[in-house]
Amino acid sequence: MFLKDEDRNFIKQQLSAMTDTVKIIHFTQSIECSYCRETRQLLEELALLSDKLSLEVYNFQLDKEEVAKYKIDKIPATILIAGDGTDPGIRFFGIPSGYEFMSVIEDIIDISNQNHGFEENLLQQIRGINQPVHIQVFVTPTCPYCPRAVRIAHRLALANQHITGDMVEATEFPHLAQKYSVHGVPKSIINETSSLEGAVPEQMFLEKIKQTIH
């Protein structure tokens, strides 16, 4: 068991704020995958804590149709899907443990309640983005500042269908950390071409996105 009794009780209380159902889709395999078994176990325990949560598990090697549909290129991978079947573009690559586990909980609640939490002024700017934006936020489970960056990326994805936000656990994907010169976390990569270091404010994150696509 990953979750202690007090953790489960706290998470149940948090998830009671959900209004609509949310589906967790998980991609894994049984061999040659660091933390795949642990990630699946963690998600199985989580899915039991609310009747509004469900979990679907797919094999990365065998379930080619689903892998292609959700554009999964590495595992373990976890996606959150809204109750109406909408994919808001929220991804977790690697085990969302430590500080990052609350990112999953908060994302689930936001998707369930269709609440991105942005003020109107910022929301208008976000909705003005009309071309694809791919944000990769590199994290480690022991980084207390990383969830803030992940949550901003995921809330941006929730607010605009053109935006996809990935959490990438740096130690599980060292080749990517090296590719993007990740020496400290959080580090956010936008469309492969620009980056932000640290947990920056929402407006600064948005300005960097606008600079990148214009």
Short mmCIF file of C-alpha atoms in Angstrom, two decimals:
data_model
loop_
_atom_site.label_atom_id
_atom_site.label_comp_id
_atom_site.label_asym_id
_atom_site.label_seq_id
_atom_site.Cartn_x
_atom_site.Cartn_y
_atom_site.Cartn_z
CA MET A 1 0.00 0.00 0.00
CA PHE A 2 1.29 3.45 -0.94
CA LEU A 3 -1.28 5.51 0.91
CA LYS A 4 -1.50 5.52 4.68
CA ASP A 5 -4.89 5.64 6.40
CA GLU A 6 -4.53 9.32 7.23
CA ASP A 7 -3.56 10.03 3.60
CA ARG A 8 -6.60 8.19 2.31
CA ASN A 9 -8.93 10.05 4.66
CA PHE A 10 -7.45 13.40 3.63
CA ILE A 11 -7.68 12.57 -0.09
CA LYS A 12 -11.28 11.36 0.27
CA GLN A 13 -12.13 14.66 1.89
CA GLN A 14 -10.44 16.59 -0.95
CA LEU A 15 -12.16 14.52 -3.65
CA SER A 16 -15.57 15.17 -2.08
CA ALA A 17 -15.37 18.54 -3.87
CA MET A 18 -15.78 16.75 -7.24
CA THR A 19 -19.03 17.38 -9.12
CA ASP A 20 -18.52 15.36 -12.32
CA THR A 21 -16.71 12.10 -13.00
CA VAL A 22 -13.06 11.93 -14.08
CA LYS A 23 -11.36 9.01 -15.81
CA ILE A 24 -7.69 8.23 -15.16
CA ILE A 25 -6.04 6.56 -18.17
CA HIS A 26 -2.70 4.92 -17.46
CA PHE A 27 -0.13 3.47 -19.88
CA THR A 28 2.34 0.94 -18.53
CA GLN A 29 4.13 -2.35 -19.17
CA SER A 30 5.39 -5.12 -16.93
CA ILE A 31 9.09 -5.15 -17.89
CA GLU A 32 11.86 -2.64 -18.59
CA CYS A 33 10.02 0.27 -17.03
CA SER A 34 11.17 2.09 -13.92
CA TYR A 35 8.33 2.85 -11.53
CA CYS A 36 5.61 1.39 -13.78
CA ARG A 37 4.44 -1.08 -11.14
CA GLU A 38 4.53 1.54 -8.39
CA THR A 39 2.68 4.13 -10.47
CA ARG A 40 -0.10 1.70 -11.34
CA GLN A 41 -0.46 0.68 -7.69
CA LEU A 42 -0.65 4.31 -6.59
CA LEU A 43 -3.36 5.08 -9.17
CA GLU A 44 -5.33 1.95 -8.26
CA GLU A 45 -5.37 3.06 -4.63
CA LEU A 46 -6.38 6.59 -5.63
CA ALA A 47 -9.25 5.42 -7.86
CA LEU A 48 -10.83 3.62 -4.90
CA LEU A 49 -11.19 6.85 -2.92
CA SER A 50 -14.10 8.34 -4.89
CA ASP A 51 -17.02 6.83 -6.77
CA LYS A 52 -16.55 9.66 -9.28
CA LEU A 53 -13.11 8.32 -10.25
CA SER A 54 -12.40 5.44 -12.65
CA LEU A 55 -9.15 3.94 -13.91
CA GLU A 56 -8.33 2.40 -17.29
CA VAL A 57 -4.95 0.74 -17.77
CA TYR A 58 -3.36 0.08 -21.18
CA ASN A 59 -0.24 -1.78 -22.22
CA PHE A 60 2.22 0.54 -23.97
CA GLN A 61 3.46 -2.25 -26.26
CA LEU A 62 0.15 -3.91 -27.11
CA ASP A 63 -2.58 -1.25 -27.06
CA LYS A 64 -1.36 0.59 -30.15
CA GLU A 65 -4.66 2.31 -30.91
CA GLU A 66 -4.88 4.03 -27.52
CA VAL A 67 -1.15 4.87 -27.57
CA ALA A 68 -1.62 6.60 -30.93
CA LYS A 69 -4.86 8.30 -29.90
CA TYR A 70 -3.27 9.98 -26.89
CA LYS A 71 0.18 10.40 -28.50
CA ILE A 72 2.02 8.52 -25.74
CA ASP A 73 5.76 8.21 -26.39
CA LYS A 74 7.07 7.21 -22.94
CA ILE A 75 5.89 5.43 -19.80
CA PRO A 76 4.65 5.36 -17.15
CA ALA A 77 2.12 7.84 -18.53
CA THR A 78 -1.06 9.08 -16.89
CA ILE A 79 -3.85 11.13 -18.49
CA LEU A 80 -6.93 12.69 -16.92
CA ILE A 81 -10.16 12.71 -18.96
CA ALA A 82 -13.27 14.77 -18.19
CA GLY A 83 -16.63 13.12 -17.54
CA ASP A 84 -17.92 14.05 -21.01
CA GLY A 85 -14.92 12.31 -22.61
CA THR A 86 -12.99 15.51 -23.32
CA ASP A 87 -9.21 15.22 -23.14
CA PRO A 88 -8.00 18.53 -21.63
CA GLY A 89 -4.37 17.80 -22.54
CA ILE A 90 -3.08 17.06 -19.03
CA ARG A 91 -0.26 14.49 -18.83
CA PHE A 92 1.97 12.97 -16.16
CA PHE A 93 5.07 11.12 -17.38
CA GLY A 94 6.74 9.25 -14.55
CA ILE A 95 5.42 8.52 -11.08
CA PRO A 96 3.51 11.50 -9.63
CA SER A 97 4.71 10.88 -6.09
CA GLY A 98 5.98 13.08 -3.29
CA TYR A 99 4.96 16.70 -3.74
CA GLU A 100 3.56 15.93 -7.20
CA PHE A 101 0.79 13.68 -5.89
CA MET A 102 -1.23 16.71 -4.82
CA SER A 103 -0.95 18.02 -8.39
CA VAL A 104 -2.92 14.94 -9.50
CA ILE A 105 -5.57 15.47 -6.82
CA GLU A 106 -5.96 19.17 -7.60
CA ASP A 107 -6.06 18.52 -11.36
CA ILE A 108 -8.80 15.92 -10.87
CA ILE A 109 -10.90 18.36 -8.84
CA ASP A 110 -10.38 21.16 -11.39
CA ILE A 111 -11.36 18.93 -14.33
CA SER A 112 -14.38 17.62 -12.44
CA ASN A 113 -15.58 21.15 -11.67
CA GLN A 114 -14.42 22.64 -15.00
CA ASN A 115 -12.49 25.21 -13.02
CA HIS A 116 -9.13 26.50 -14.25
CA GLY A 117 -8.91 29.20 -11.58
CA PHE A 118 -7.66 32.05 -13.78
CA GLU A 119 -8.92 35.61 -13.32
CA GLU A 120 -10.88 37.06 -16.24
CA ASN A 121 -8.10 39.35 -17.50
CA LEU A 122 -5.62 36.47 -17.70
CA LEU A 123 -8.24 34.10 -19.10
CA GLN A 124 -8.91 36.37 -22.07
CA GLN A 125 -5.20 36.35 -22.93
CA ILE A 126 -5.02 32.55 -22.57
CA ARG A 127 -8.05 32.04 -24.80
CA GLY A 128 -6.45 34.27 -27.41
CA ILE A 129 -3.82 31.58 -28.06
CA ASN A 130 -4.89 29.85 -31.28
CA GLN A 131 -1.95 27.64 -32.20
CA PRO A 132 -0.50 24.49 -30.62
CA VAL A 133 1.49 24.93 -27.42
CA HIS A 134 3.28 22.00 -25.78
CA ILE A 135 4.59 22.60 -22.26
CA GLN A 136 6.90 20.07 -20.58
CA VAL A 137 7.56 20.75 -16.90
CA PHE A 138 10.53 18.80 -15.55
CA VAL A 139 10.23 17.93 -11.86
CA THR A 140 11.50 15.65 -9.11
CA PRO A 141 9.29 14.21 -6.34
CA THR A 142 11.29 15.99 -3.62
CA CYS A 143 10.99 19.48 -5.17
CA PRO A 144 8.54 21.62 -3.15
CA TYR A 145 8.30 24.32 -5.84
CA CYS A 146 7.62 22.00 -8.78
CA PRO A 147 3.87 21.46 -8.25
CA ARG A 148 3.24 25.19 -8.76
CA ALA A 149 4.79 25.06 -12.25
CA VAL A 150 3.00 21.81 -13.10
CA ARG A 151 -0.33 23.19 -11.95
CA ILE A 152 0.02 26.35 -14.03
CA ALA A 153 0.83 24.27 -17.13
CA HIS A 154 -2.12 21.94 -16.47
CA ARG A 155 -4.54 24.79 -15.75
CA LEU A 156 -3.45 26.47 -19.00
CA ALA A 157 -4.25 23.21 -20.81
CA LEU A 158 -7.64 23.08 -19.12
CA ALA A 159 -8.39 26.67 -20.18
CA ASN A 160 -7.33 26.31 -23.84
CA GLN A 161 -7.68 23.28 -26.11
CA HIS A 162 -4.57 24.29 -28.07
CA ILE A 163 -2.36 23.82 -24.99
CA THR A 164 -0.97 20.51 -23.69
CA GLY A 165 0.79 20.37 -20.34
CA ASP A 166 3.15 17.52 -19.37
CA MET A 167 4.72 16.78 -16.03
CA VAL A 168 7.99 14.93 -16.72
CA GLU A 169 9.83 13.30 -13.82
CA ALA A 170 13.44 14.18 -14.64
CA THR A 171 15.19 11.26 -12.95
CA GLU A 172 13.04 8.69 -14.81
CA PHE A 173 13.78 10.25 -18.21
CA PRO A 174 17.45 11.29 -17.94
CA HIS A 175 17.86 11.44 -21.74
CA LEU A 176 15.19 14.15 -21.89
CA ALA A 177 16.65 16.00 -18.92
CA GLN A 178 19.98 15.99 -20.75
CA LYS A 179 18.40 17.01 -24.08
CA TYR A 180 16.78 20.07 -22.49
CA SER A 181 19.73 20.88 -20.18
CA VAL A 182 17.72 20.38 -17.01
CA HIS A 183 20.16 21.18 -14.21
CA GLY A 184 17.56 22.39 -11.73
CA VAL A 185 13.80 21.90 -11.31
CA PRO A 186 11.21 22.99 -12.09
CA LYS A 187 12.21 23.72 -15.66
CA SER A 188 9.50 24.28 -18.26
CA ILE A 189 10.11 23.73 -21.97
CA ILE A 190 7.69 25.42 -24.38
CA ASN A 191 7.36 24.05 -27.92
CA GLU A 192 10.91 22.69 -27.81
CA THR A 193 12.31 26.18 -28.39
CA SER A 194 12.13 28.22 -25.18
CA SER A 195 12.35 27.54 -21.47
CA LEU A 196 11.53 28.91 -18.03
CA GLU A 197 13.36 28.01 -14.84
CA GLY A 198 11.71 28.05 -11.45
CA ALA A 199 8.11 28.41 -10.30
CA VAL A 200 7.27 31.69 -12.02
CA PRO A 201 3.98 33.64 -11.70
CA GLU A 202 1.09 32.88 -14.07
CA GLN A 203 1.48 36.11 -16.06
CA MET A 204 5.21 35.49 -16.63
CA PHE A 205 4.47 31.94 -17.80
CA LEU A 206 1.86 33.26 -20.22
CA GLU A 207 4.17 35.99 -21.54
CA LYS A 208 6.84 33.37 -22.28
CA ILE A 209 4.30 31.32 -24.23
CA LYS A 210 3.24 34.35 -26.27
CA GLN A 211 6.88 35.22 -27.02
CA THR A 212 7.51 31.63 -28.13
CA ILE A 213 4.64 31.40 -30.61
CA HIS A 214 4.94 34.90 -32.11
#
